[in-house]
Short mmCIF file of C-alpha atoms and ligand atoms in Angstrom, two decimals:
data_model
loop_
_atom_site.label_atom_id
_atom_site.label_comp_id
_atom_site.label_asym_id
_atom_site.label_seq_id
_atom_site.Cartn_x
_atom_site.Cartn_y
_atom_site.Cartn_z
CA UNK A 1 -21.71 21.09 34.95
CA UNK A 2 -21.73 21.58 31.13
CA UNK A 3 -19.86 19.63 28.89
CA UNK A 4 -18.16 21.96 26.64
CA UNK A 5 -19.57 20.27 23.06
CA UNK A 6 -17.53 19.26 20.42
CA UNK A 7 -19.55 16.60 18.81
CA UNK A 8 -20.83 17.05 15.42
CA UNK A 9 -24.09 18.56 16.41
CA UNK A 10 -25.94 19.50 18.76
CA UNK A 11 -23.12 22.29 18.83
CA UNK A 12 -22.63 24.60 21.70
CA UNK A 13 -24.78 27.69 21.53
CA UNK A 14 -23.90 31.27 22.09
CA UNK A 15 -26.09 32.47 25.09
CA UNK A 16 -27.32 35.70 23.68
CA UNK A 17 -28.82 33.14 21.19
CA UNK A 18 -30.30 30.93 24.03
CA UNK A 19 -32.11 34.09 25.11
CA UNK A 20 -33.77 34.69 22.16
CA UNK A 21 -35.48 31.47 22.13
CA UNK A 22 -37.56 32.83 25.33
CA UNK A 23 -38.92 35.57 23.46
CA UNK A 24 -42.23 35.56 23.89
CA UNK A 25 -44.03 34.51 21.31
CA UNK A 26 -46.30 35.86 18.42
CA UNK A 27 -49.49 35.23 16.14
CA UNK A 28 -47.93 32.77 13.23
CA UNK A 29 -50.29 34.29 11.04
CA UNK A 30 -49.84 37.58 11.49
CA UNK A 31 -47.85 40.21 9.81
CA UNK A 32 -45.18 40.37 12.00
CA UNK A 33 -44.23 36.65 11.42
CA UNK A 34 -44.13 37.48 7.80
CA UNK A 35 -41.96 40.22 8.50
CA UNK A 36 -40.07 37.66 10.75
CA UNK A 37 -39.67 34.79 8.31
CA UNK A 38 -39.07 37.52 4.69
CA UNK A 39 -35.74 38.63 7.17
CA UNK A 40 -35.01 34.93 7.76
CA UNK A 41 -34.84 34.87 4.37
CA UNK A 42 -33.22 37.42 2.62
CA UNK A 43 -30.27 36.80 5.23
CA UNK A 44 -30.03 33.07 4.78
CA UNK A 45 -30.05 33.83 0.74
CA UNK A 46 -26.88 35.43 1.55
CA UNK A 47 -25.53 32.39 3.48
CA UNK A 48 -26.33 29.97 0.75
CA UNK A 49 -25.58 32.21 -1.85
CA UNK A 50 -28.26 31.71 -3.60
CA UNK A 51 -31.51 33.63 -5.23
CA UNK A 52 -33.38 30.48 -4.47
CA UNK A 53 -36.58 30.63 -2.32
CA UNK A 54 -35.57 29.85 1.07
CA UNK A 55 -38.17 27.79 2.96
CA UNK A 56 -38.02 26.37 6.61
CA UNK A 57 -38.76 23.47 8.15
CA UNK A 58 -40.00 23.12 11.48
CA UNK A 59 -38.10 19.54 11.69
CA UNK A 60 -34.43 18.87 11.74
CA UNK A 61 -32.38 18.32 8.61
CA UNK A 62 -33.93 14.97 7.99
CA UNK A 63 -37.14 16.49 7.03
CA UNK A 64 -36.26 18.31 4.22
CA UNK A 65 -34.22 15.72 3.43
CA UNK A 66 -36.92 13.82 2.51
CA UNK A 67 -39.45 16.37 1.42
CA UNK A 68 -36.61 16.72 -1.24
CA UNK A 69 -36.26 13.02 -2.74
CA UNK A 70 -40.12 12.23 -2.22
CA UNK A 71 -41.70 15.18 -3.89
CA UNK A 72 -38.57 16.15 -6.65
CA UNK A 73 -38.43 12.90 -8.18
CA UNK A 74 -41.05 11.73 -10.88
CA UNK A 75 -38.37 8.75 -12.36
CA UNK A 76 -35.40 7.36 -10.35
CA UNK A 77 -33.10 8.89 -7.93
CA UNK A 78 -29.42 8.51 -7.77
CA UNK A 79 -28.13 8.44 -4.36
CA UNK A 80 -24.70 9.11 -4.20
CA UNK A 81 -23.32 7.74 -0.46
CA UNK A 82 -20.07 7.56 1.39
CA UNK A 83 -20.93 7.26 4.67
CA UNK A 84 -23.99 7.17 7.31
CA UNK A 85 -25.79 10.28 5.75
CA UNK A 86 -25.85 8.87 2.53
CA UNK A 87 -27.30 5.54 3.21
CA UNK A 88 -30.15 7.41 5.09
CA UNK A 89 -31.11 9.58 2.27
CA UNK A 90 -31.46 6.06 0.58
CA UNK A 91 -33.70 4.66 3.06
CA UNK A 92 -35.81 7.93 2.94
CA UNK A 93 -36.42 6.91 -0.63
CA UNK A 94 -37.45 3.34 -0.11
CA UNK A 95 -39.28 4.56 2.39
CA UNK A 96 -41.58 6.83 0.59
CA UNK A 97 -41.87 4.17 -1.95
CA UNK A 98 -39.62 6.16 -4.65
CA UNK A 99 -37.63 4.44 -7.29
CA UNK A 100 -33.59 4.98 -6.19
CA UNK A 101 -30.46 3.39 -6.89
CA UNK A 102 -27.62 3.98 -4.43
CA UNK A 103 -23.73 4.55 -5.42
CA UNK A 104 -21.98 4.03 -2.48
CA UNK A 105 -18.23 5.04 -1.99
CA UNK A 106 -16.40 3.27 0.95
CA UNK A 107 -16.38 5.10 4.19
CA UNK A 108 -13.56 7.92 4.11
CA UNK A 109 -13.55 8.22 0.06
CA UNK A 110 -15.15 11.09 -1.74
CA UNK A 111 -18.10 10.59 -4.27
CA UNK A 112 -16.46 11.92 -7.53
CA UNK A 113 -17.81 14.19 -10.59
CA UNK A 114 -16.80 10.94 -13.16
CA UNK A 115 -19.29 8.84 -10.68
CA UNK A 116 -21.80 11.32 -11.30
CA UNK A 117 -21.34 11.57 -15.13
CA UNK A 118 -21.27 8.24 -15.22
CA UNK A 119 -24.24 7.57 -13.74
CA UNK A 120 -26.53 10.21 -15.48
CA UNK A 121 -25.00 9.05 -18.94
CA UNK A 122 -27.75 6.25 -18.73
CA UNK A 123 -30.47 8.48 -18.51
CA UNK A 124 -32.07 7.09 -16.12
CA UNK A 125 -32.72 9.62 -13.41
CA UNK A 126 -34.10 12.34 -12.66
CA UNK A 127 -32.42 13.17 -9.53
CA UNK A 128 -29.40 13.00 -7.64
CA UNK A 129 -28.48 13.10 -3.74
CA UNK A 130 -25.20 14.29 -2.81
CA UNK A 131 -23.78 14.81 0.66
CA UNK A 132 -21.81 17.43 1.17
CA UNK A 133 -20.21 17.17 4.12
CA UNK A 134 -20.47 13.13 5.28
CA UNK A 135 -20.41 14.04 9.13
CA UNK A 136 -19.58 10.06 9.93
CA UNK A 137 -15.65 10.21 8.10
CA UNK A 138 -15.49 14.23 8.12
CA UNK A 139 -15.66 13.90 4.23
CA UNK A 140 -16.19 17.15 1.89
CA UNK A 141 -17.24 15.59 -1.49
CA UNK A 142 -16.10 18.01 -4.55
CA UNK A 143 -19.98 19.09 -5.15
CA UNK A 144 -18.68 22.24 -7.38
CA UNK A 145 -17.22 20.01 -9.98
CA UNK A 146 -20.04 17.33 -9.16
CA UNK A 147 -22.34 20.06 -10.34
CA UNK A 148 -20.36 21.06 -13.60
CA UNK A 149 -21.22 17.42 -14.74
CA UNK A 150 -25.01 17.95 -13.61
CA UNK A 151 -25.38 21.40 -15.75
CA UNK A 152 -25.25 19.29 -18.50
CA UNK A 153 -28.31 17.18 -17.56
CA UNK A 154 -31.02 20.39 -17.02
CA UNK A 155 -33.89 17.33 -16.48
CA UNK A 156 -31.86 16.14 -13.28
CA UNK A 157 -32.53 17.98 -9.96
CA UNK A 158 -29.82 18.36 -7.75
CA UNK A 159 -30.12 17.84 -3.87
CA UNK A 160 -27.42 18.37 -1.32
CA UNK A 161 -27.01 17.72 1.94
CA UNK A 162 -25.06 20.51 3.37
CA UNK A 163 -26.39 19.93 7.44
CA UNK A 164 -23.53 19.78 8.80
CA UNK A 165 -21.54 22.44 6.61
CA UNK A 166 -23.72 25.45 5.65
CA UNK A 167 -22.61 28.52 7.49
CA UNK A 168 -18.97 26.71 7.65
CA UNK A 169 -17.53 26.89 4.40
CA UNK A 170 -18.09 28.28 1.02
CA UNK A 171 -21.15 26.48 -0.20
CA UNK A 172 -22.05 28.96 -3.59
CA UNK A 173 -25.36 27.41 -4.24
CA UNK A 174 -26.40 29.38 -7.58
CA UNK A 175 -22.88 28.96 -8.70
CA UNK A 176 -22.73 25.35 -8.36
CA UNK A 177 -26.58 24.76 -10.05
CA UNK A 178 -27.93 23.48 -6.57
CA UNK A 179 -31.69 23.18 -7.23
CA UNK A 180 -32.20 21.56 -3.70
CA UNK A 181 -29.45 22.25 -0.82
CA UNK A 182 -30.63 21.14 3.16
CA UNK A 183 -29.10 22.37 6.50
CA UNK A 184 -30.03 22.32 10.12
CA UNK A 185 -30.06 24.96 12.69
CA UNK A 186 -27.85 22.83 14.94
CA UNK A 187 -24.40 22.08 13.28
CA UNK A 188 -22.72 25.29 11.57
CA UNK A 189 -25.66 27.85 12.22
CA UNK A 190 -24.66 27.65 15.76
CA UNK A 191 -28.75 27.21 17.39
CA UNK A 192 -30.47 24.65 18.82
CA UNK A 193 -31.97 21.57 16.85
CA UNK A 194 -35.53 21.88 15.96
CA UNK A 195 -35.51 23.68 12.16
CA UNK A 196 -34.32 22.74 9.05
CA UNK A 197 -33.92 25.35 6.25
CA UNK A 198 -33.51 24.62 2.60
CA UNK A 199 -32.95 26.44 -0.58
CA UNK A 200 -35.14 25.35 -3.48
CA UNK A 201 -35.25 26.60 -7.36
CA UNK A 202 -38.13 27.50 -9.39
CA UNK A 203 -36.94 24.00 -11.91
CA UNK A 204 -37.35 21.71 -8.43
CA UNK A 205 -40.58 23.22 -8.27
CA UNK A 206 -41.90 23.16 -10.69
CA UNK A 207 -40.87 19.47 -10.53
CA UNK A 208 -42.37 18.04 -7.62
CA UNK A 209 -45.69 20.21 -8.71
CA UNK A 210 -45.90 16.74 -11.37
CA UNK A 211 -45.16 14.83 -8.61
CA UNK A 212 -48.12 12.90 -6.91
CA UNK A 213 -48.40 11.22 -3.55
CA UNK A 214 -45.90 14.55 -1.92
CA UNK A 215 -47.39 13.38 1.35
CA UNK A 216 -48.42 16.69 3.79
CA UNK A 217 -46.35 17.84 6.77
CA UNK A 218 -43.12 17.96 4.14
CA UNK A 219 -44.81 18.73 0.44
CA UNK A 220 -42.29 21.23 -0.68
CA UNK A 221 -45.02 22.73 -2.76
CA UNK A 222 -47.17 23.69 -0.38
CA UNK A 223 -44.06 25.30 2.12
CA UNK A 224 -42.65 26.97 -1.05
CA UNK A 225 -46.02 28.46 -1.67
CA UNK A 226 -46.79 29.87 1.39
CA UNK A 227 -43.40 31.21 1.03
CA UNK A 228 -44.11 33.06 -2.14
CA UNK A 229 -47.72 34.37 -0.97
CA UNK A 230 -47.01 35.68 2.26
CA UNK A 231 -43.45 34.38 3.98
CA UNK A 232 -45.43 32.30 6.25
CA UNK A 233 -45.27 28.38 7.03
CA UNK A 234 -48.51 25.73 6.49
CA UNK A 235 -48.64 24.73 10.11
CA UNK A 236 -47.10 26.59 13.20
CA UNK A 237 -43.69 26.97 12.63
CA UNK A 238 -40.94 27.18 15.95
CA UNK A 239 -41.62 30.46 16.31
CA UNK A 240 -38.46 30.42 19.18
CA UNK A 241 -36.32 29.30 16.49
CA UNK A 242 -37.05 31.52 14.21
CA UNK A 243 -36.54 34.55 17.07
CA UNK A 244 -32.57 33.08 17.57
CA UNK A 245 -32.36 32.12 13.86
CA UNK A 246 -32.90 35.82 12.63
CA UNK A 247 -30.75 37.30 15.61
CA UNK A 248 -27.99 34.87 14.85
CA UNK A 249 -27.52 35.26 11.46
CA UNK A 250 -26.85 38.81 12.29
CA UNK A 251 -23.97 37.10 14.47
CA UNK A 252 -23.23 35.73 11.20
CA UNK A 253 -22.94 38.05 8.95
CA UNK A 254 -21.08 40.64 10.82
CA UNK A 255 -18.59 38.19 11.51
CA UNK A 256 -18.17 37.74 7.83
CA UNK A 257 -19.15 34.65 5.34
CA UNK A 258 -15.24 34.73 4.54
CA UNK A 259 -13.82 35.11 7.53
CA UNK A 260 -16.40 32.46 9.52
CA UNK A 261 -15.20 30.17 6.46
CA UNK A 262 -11.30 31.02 7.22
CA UNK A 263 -11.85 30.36 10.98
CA UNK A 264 -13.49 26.86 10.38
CA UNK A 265 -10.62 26.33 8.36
CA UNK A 266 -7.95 27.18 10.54
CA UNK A 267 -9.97 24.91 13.35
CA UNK A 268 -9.65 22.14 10.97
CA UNK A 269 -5.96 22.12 9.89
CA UNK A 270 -4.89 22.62 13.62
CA UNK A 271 -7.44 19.22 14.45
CA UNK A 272 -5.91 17.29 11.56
CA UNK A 273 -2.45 18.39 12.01
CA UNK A 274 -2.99 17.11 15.81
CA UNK A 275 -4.21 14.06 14.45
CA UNK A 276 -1.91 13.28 12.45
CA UNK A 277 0.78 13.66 14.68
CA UNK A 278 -0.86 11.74 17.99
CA UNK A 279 -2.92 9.45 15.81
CA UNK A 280 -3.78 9.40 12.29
CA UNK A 281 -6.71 10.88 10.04
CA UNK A 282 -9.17 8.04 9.15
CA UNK A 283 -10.32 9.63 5.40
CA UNK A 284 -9.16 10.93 2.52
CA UNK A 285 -5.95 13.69 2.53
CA UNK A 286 -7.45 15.52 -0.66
CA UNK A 287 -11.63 15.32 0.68
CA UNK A 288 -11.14 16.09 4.39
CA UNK A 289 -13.96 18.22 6.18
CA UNK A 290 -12.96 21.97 7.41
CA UNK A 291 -15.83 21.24 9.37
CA UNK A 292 -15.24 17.95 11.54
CA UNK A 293 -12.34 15.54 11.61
CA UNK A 294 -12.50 11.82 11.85
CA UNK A 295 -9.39 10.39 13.27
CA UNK A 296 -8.34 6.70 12.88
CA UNK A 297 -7.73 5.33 16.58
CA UNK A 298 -4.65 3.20 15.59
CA UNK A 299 -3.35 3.58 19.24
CA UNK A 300 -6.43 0.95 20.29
CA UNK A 301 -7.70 3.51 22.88
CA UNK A 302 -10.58 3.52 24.62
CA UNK A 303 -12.74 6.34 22.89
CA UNK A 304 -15.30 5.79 25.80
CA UNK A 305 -12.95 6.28 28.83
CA UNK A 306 -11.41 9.29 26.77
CA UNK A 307 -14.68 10.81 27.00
CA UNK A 308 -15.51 10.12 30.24
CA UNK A 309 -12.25 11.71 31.48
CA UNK A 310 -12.86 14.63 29.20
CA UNK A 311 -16.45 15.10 30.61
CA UNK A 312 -14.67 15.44 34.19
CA UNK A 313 -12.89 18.04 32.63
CA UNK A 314 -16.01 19.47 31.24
CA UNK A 315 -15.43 18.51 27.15
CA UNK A 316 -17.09 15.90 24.88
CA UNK A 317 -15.50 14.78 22.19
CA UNK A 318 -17.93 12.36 19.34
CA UNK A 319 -17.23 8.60 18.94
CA UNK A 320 -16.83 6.84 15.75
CA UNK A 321 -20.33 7.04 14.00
CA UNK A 322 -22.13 3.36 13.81
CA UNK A 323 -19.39 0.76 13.04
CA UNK A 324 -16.90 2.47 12.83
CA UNK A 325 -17.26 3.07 16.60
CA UNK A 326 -14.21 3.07 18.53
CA UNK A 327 -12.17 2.23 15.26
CA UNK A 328 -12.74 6.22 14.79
CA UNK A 329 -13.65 9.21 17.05
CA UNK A 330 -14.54 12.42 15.96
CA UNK A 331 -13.67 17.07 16.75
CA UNK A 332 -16.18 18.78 15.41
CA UNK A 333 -15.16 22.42 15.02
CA UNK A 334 -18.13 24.13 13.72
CA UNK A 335 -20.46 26.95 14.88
CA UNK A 336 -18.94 29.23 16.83
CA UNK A 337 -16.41 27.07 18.18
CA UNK A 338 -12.86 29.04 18.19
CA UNK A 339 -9.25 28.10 18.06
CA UNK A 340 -8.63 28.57 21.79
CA UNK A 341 -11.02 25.76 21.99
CA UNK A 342 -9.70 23.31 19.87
CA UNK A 343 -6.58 24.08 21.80
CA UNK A 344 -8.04 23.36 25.25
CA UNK A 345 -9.94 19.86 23.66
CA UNK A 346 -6.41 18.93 22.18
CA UNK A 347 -4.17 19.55 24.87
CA UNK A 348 -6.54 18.34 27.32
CA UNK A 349 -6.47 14.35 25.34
CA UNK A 350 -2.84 14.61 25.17
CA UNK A 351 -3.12 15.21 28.97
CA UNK A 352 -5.24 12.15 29.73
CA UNK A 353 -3.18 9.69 27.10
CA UNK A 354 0.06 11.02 28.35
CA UNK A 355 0.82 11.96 24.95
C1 PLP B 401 -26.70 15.72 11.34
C2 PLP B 401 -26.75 15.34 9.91
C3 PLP B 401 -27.94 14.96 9.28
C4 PLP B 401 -29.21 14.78 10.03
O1 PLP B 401 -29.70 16.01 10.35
P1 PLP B 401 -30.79 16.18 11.48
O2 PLP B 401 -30.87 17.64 11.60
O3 PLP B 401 -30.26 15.47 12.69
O4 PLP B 401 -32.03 15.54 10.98
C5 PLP B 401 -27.92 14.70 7.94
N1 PLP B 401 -26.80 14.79 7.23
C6 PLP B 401 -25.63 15.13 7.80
C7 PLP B 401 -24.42 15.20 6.94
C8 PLP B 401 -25.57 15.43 9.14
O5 PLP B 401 -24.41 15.76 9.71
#
C-alpha cells in the first residue's frame, strides 16, 4: 500500500506528473531540449520572481548548494545556521577547502538581519549562506529584511537555501537582492527528487568567473553558460525531470503563485494550531514555517510507534531531524498537499493517542 507522505520531502506526487516522467526521451543536444529547458525557464523565473538566469542541476538541492559556496566565494563565507541545513552548507565549505565562519542560532531560533549586519560590518566576507526555510525546526528566517542589510554590502553575494520553500511561499528573489537562491524538485515543486534548480545573477557570476579551483560536475560558470548560449546543460541532464518539471509548473501557475502561497498557509496554521493544542510547537511563535511544522513531543510519546500505526493507516508523518529525534516530530504540508489532508493526518494521531 502507499503511505500517504507527509514528511518534509520526498513529497507525494500528483500522478499526471508521474506520467510525464515516462515520456520518452529526446536528443539533449538537440533543439527541442533547448526549447524544453528556455520553457523551464521562463516559468520558474516567474516562481522565483526573479530576472535571474535560471540554471538546473541534475543533482538534488545539495548540489547547487555547493556549486554556490565553492565557486561564489574568492574571501570568506559567512554561514548563517539554525538548524541541520545550515551546518551542512558549512561542511560543504570545509569541504571544498573554502575559507567560512559559521553563526549558528540554537535550533528553533531565527537567524536575524542585526546578525547579519553585524557580521559583514567586519568586512571580512564575501559571502553569506542563509537558510530559508530550516526544514529540521520548521523555521522561516526573515531573509527580506536579512537582505535590506546585505544591499548595503554590493561586494557580498547572497545565497539562500529555499529547498524546502520555493513554490510554497512568497520568496521575491529580485526584490530581496538574492544573487544565489537553491531549491529542489522534491519539497514544494511537488516532483520527484533528482534536480535541483537555482537562480543566479549576473554579480555571482561574474564572481565565481575569479574564482579558481570551481571543480567540474557543479562549476556554476560553465551551467550558467550553456544556459546563456543555447538553454542546454554540460552533461546529460534528467531529461524525465525536466518532461514533469515543465508540465508541473503549468500545475503551478494556473493554480496561482498567491493562492498556492495562501493554501500552504492555511495548511500551516491548522498544523500549528493542532499542535499547540495536543502538544506544543518546538520553535519560534514569530519564525514558524508555512511550510512544515516541528512540534515539541512534551507528552513523551513514542514518535516511532505513532508512525508505525499511521503507516497501517496508510500516512507517514517525519521524526525529529538528528538529535532532536523523538524530542520533536515533524507535518510537512507542502506541494500539493491540501487541507482535507492535514485533516485526515491530524485526526487520524488524535485517533491513535486517544486524544
Ligand atoms: C531537503 C533540504 C536540503 C537538501 O536538499 P536535497 O535536495 O536533499 O539535497 C537542503 N536544505 C533544506 C532546507 C532542505 O529541506
Amino acid at each position: 500500500m502507499h503511505k500517504q507522505l507527509f514528511i518534509p520531502g520526498p513529497v507525494d506526487v500528483r500522478s499526471d506528473v508521474l506520467e510525464k516522467m515516462a515520456t520518452p526521451m529526446i536528443g539533449h543536444r538537440g533543439s527541442e531540449c533547448t526549447e524544453l529547458q528556455k520553457s523551464i525557464s521562463g516559468k520558474m523565473q516567474q516562481v522565483f520572481q526573479t530576472e535571474n538566469v535560471i540554471v538546473l542541476s541534475t543533482s538534488s538541492g545539495s548540489g547547487l548548494m555547493e556549486s554556490a559556496i565553492r565557486c561564489c566565494s574568492a574571501k570568506k563565507a559567512a554561514v548563517f545556521s539554525i538548524g541541520a541545513f545550515g551546518d551542512r552548507w558549512y561542511k560543504m565549505a570545509i569541504a571544498n577547502g573554502k575559507a567560512a565562519d559559521k553563526f549558528r542560532k540554537e535550533d528553533g531560533q531565527a537567524t536575524t538581519a542585526e546578525e547579519v549586519e553585524k557580521a559583514l560590518a567586519t568586512g571580512e566576507y564575501d559571502l553569506i549562506t542563509v537558510t530559508h526555510n530550516e526544514t529540521s525546526s520548521g523555521v522561516m528566517n526573515p531573509v527580506g529584511e536579512i537582505g535590506e542589510v546585505v544591499k548595503k554590502y554590493p561586494d557580498v553575494i547572497f545565497c539562500i537555501d529555499a529547498v524546502s520553500s520555493m513554490g510554497g511561499v512568497d520568496i521575491p528573489v529580485d526584490k530581496w537582492g538574492v544573487d544565489f537562491a537553491i531549491t529542489s524538485t522534491q519539497k514544494c515543486l511537488g516532483l520527484p527528487p533528482g534536480m535541483s534548480i537555482a537562480s543566479v545573477s549576473e554579480k555571482a557570476y561574474q564572481r565565481a568567473k575569479t574564482v579558481s579551483n570551481r571543480g567540474l560536475y557543479f562549476d556554476i560558470v560553465e551551467i550558467y553558460d550553456k544556459v546563456m548560449k543555447n538553454y542546454q546543460y554540460p552533461s546529460t541532464p534528467s531529461l524525465s525531470h525536466m518532461f514533469a518539471l515543465d508540465y508541473q509548473l503549468d500545475n503551478i501557475l494556473k493554480e496561482g503563485l498567491e493562492n498556492r502561497w495562501a493554501r500552504h498557509a492555511q495548511m500551516a496554521e491548522y498544523v500549528r494550531n493542532w499542535a499547540s493544542k495536543y502538544f506544543a510547537l518546538f520553535s519560534d511563535p514569530a519564525h514558524l514555517s508555512n511550510t512544515v511544522t516541528c512540534i515539541a513531543n512534551n507528552r513523551g510519546i513514542s514518535v516511532a510507534d505513532l508512525n508505525k500505526e499511521l503507516g497501517k493507516r496508510g500516512m507517514q508523518i517525519s521524526n525529529g531531524y538528528g538529535d532532536l529525534k523523538e524530542k520533536t516530530f515533524r507535518i510537512a504540508h507542502m506541494a500539493d498537499a491540501t487541507m482535507d489532508d492535514v485533516v485526515k493526518v491530524t485526526n487520524a494521531i488524535n485517533e491513535i493517542l486517544n486524544l
